[in-house]
C-alpha positions in Angstrom: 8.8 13.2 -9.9 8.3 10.7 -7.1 8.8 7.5 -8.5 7.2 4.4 -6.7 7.0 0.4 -7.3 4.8 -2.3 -6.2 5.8 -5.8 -5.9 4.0 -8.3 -4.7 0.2 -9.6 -4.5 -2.7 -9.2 -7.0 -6.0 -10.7 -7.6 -9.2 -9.4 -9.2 -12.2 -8.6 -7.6 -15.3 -10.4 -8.7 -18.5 -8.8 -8.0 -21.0 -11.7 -8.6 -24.1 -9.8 -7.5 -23.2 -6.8 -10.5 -22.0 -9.2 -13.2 -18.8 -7.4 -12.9 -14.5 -7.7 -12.6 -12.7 -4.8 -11.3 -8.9 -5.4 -11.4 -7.1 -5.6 -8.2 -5.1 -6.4 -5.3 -3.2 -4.3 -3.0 -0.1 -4.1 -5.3 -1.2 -3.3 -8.2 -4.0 -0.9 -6.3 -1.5 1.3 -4.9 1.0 1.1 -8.8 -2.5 2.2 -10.0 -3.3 5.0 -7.5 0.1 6.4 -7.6 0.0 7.0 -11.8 -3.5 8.3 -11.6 -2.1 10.8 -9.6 0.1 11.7 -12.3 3.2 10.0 -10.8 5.5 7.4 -12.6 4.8 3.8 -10.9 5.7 0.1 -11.8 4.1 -3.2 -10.4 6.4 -6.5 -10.6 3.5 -9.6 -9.8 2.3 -12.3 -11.4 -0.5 -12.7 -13.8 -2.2 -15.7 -16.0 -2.5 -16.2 -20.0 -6.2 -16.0 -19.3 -9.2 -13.1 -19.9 -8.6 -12.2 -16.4 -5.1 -11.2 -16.7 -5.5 -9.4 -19.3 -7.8 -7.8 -17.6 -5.1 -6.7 -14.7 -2.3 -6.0 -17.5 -4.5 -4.0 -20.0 -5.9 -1.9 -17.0 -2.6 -0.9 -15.3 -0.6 -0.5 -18.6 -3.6 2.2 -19.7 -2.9 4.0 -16.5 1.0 4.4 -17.3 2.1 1.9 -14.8 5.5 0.3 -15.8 4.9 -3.8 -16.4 8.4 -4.6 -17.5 8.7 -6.6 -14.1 5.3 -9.0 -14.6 5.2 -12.5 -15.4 2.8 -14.1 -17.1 1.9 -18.0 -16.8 -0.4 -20.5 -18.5 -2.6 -20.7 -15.1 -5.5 -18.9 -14.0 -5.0 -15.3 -13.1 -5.2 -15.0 -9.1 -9.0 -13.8 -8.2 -11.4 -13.3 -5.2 -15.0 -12.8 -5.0 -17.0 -10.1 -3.1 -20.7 -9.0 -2.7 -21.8 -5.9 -1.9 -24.3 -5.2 1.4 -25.2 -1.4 1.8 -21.8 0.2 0.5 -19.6 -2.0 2.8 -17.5 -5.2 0.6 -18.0 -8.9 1.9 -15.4 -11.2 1.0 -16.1 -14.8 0.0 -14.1 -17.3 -2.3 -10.7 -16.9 -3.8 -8.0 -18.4 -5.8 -4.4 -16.8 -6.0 -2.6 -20.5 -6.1 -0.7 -18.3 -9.0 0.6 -16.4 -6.3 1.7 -19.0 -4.3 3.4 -21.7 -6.6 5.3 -18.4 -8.3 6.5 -16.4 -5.2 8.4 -13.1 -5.6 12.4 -13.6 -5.5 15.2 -12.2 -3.9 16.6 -10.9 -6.9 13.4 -9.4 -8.0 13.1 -7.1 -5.0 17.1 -6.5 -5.5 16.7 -5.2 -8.9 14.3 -2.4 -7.7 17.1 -1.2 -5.4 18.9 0.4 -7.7 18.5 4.1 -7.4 15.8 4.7 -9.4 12.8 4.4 -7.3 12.5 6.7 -4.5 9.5 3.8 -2.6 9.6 0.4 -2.9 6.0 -1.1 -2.1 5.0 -4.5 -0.9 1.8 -6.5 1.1 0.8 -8.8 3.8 -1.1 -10.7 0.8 2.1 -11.5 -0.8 4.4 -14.6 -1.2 8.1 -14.9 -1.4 10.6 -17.4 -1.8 12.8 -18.4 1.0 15.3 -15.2 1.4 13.0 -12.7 -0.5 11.9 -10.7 2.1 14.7 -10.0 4.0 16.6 -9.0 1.1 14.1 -5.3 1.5 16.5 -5.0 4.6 19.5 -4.7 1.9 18.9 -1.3 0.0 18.8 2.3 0.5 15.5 2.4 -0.8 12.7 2.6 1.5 10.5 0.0 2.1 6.6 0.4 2.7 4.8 -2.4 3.7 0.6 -3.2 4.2 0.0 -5.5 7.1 -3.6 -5.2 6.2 -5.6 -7.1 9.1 -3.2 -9.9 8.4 -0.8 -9.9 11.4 -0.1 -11.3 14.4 2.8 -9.9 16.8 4.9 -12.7 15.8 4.5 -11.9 12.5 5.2 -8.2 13.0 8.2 -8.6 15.2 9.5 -10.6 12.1 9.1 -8.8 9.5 9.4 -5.3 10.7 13.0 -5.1 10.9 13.1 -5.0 7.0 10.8 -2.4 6.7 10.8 1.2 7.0 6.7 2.8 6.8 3.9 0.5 8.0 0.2 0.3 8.1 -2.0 -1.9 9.4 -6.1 -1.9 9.8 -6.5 -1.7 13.5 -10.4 -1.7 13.4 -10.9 -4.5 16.1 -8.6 -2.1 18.2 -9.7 0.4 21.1 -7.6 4.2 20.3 -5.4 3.3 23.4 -4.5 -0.1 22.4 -3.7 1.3 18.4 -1.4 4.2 19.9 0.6 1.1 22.0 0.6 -1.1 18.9 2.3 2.0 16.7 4.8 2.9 19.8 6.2 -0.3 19.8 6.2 -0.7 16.3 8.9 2.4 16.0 10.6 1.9 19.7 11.3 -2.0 19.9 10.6 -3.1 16.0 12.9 -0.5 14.3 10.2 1.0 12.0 10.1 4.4 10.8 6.4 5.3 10.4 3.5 2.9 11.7 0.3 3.9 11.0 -3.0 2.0 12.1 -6.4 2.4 10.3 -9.7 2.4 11.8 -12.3 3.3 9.4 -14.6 6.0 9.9 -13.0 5.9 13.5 -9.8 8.1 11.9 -6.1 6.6 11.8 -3.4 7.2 13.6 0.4 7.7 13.0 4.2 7.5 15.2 7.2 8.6 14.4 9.1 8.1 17.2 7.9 11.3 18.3 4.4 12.0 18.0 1.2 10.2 18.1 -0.6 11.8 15.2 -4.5 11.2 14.5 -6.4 12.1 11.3 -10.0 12.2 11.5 -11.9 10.2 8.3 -14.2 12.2 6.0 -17.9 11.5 5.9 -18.9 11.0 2.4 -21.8 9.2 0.4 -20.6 5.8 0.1 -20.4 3.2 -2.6 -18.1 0.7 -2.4 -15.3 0.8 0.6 -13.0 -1.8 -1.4 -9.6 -0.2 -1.8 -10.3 2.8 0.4 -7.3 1.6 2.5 -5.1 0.9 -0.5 -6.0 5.0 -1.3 -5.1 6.1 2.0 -1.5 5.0 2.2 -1.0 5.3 -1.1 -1.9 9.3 -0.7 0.1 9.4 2.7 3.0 7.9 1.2 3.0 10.0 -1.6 2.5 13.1 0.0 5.0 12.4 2.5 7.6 11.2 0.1 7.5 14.1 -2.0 7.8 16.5 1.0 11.0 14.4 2.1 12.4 14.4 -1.2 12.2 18.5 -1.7 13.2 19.4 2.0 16.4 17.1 1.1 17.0 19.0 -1.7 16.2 22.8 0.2 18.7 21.5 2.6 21.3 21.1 0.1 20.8 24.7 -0.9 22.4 25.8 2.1 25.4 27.6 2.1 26.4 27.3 6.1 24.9 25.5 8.7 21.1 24.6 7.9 18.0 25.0 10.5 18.4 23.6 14.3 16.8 20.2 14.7 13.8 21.6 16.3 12.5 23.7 12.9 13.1 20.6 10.6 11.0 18.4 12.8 8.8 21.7 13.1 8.7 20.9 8.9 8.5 17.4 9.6 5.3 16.7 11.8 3.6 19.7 9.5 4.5 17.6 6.6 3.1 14.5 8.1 -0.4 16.2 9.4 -0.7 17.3 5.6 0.4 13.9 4.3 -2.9 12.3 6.7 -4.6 14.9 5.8 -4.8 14.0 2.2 -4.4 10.6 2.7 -8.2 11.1 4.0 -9.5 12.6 1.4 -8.4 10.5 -1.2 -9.8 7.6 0.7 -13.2 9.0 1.0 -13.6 9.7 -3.1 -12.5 6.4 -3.5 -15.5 5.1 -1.6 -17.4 6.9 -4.1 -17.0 4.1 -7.6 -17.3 0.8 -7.8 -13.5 -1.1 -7.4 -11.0 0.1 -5.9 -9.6 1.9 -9.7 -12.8 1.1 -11.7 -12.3 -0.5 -15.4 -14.2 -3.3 -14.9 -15.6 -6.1 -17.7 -18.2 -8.0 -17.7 -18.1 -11.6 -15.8 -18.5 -14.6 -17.5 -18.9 -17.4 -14.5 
């Protein structure tokens, strides 16, 4: 088992022009992508004493995700509002003052560092209190972070130092300019993995040794809300299972294991399989309304 949890952000996603709410937000997206792929998952976040939130609580807690770490609050659950124009999701109005005026803490992230999580997950889209986020910096656990299309380089240069796996949507971005962004990501930030998505123009991933690409998969589209959430949520589950049995072959070994060359050999095979299905799982979720479905009716 490969067990993951997401702190930060949520909101959900009113869709005005279908009378419908899907539950949301990258958090709770990628708590809810990991279980549906039959993995154990928690989300730690904040959500209101309203229709809303129990909108976001019933729909993760029928997935399996672990809610022991939400608070609730007698304000309105965070929310944002999107149309719909020919597949592709158009943002408009929000509201996650919840978010803000209850910021993750320090000893929130600190409690998930305990051993028994082998990801900790976090987003561009949330808040923390003064201290919070550096204290990612303090555990063994690995740290996986979404800079969405949120960042700046003063931005990344801050926070990356804390962080371990990074992604960031790198549409507005030629494929030279992305590859330079990721290089200096790993080489002068101190990041692991970087990885930079550009739609149906493929992604791209450095490890301090290669510049992978992944192409994107055509498909019939629907809804593109959440497709990034999927892809790094698959990439990051893929990867982090490989990682976790190769550490555990190693162990087997009697004597000296394989030269350095082979288990990077293992390493970059295990990351081209990791995009790979990070790609996929993308595409299908293009294919449903919401980035998880379970949607209710909305009542404006």
């Amino acid at each position: 088992m490969v067990r993951l949890a997401s702190i930060g952000d949520n909101n959900v996603d009113v869709y005005r022009n279908l009378d419908l709410v899907y539950p949301g937000g990258d958090c709770p997206n990628v708590a809810a992508f990991w279980a549906k792929s039959g993995q154990p998952s928690a989300y730690v976040g904040r959500f209101g004493n309203d229709r809303l939130g129990d909108l976001q609580y019933n729909s993760l807690q029928s997935l399996g995700v672990d809610l022991s770490g939400v608070r609730r609050y007698d304000e309105p659950t965070a929310w944002g509002s999107i149309d719909l124009i020919d597949g592709d999701r158009i943002f408009g109005e929000a509201n996650v003052a919840i978010n803000e005026r209850h910021p993750i803490e320090a000893a929130e992230i600190a409690a998930l560092q305990d051993g028994r999580y082998d990801l900790i997950h976090s987003s561009q889209y949330s808040f923390f209190a003064p201290g919070a986020f550096e204290q990612f910096g303090e555990g063994e656990t690995p740290v996986s972070f979404d800079f969405t299309s949120e960042w700046t380089d003063d931005i990344l240069r801050g926070r990356c130092p804390y962080l371990d796996y990074v992604f960031l949507s790198c549409s507005h971005l030629g494929e030279r300019e992305t590859g330079e962004l990721l290089q200096r990501l790993v080489g002068e930030y101190g990041v692991k993995l970087a990885a930079g998505t550009r739609g149906m123009e493929g992604s791209w991933l450095f490890d301090g040794h290669t510049l992978f690409f992944q192409e994107a998969f055509p498909c019939q589209t629907v809804d593109t809300l959440g497709a990034g959430d999927a892809f790094l949520t698959r990439f990051l589950l893929c990867y982090t299972a490989g990682k976790k049995e190769m550490k555990e072959l190693l162990r087997a070994f009697p004597q000296g294991g394989p030269s350095e060359e082979a288990l990077y050999s293992c390493e970059e095979k295990l990351i081209r399989h990791s995009l790979a299905q990070a790609s996929l799982f993308a595409a299908r979720c293009c294919q449903e309304n919401g980035a998880f479905g379970l949607a209710i009716p909305y009542q404006g």
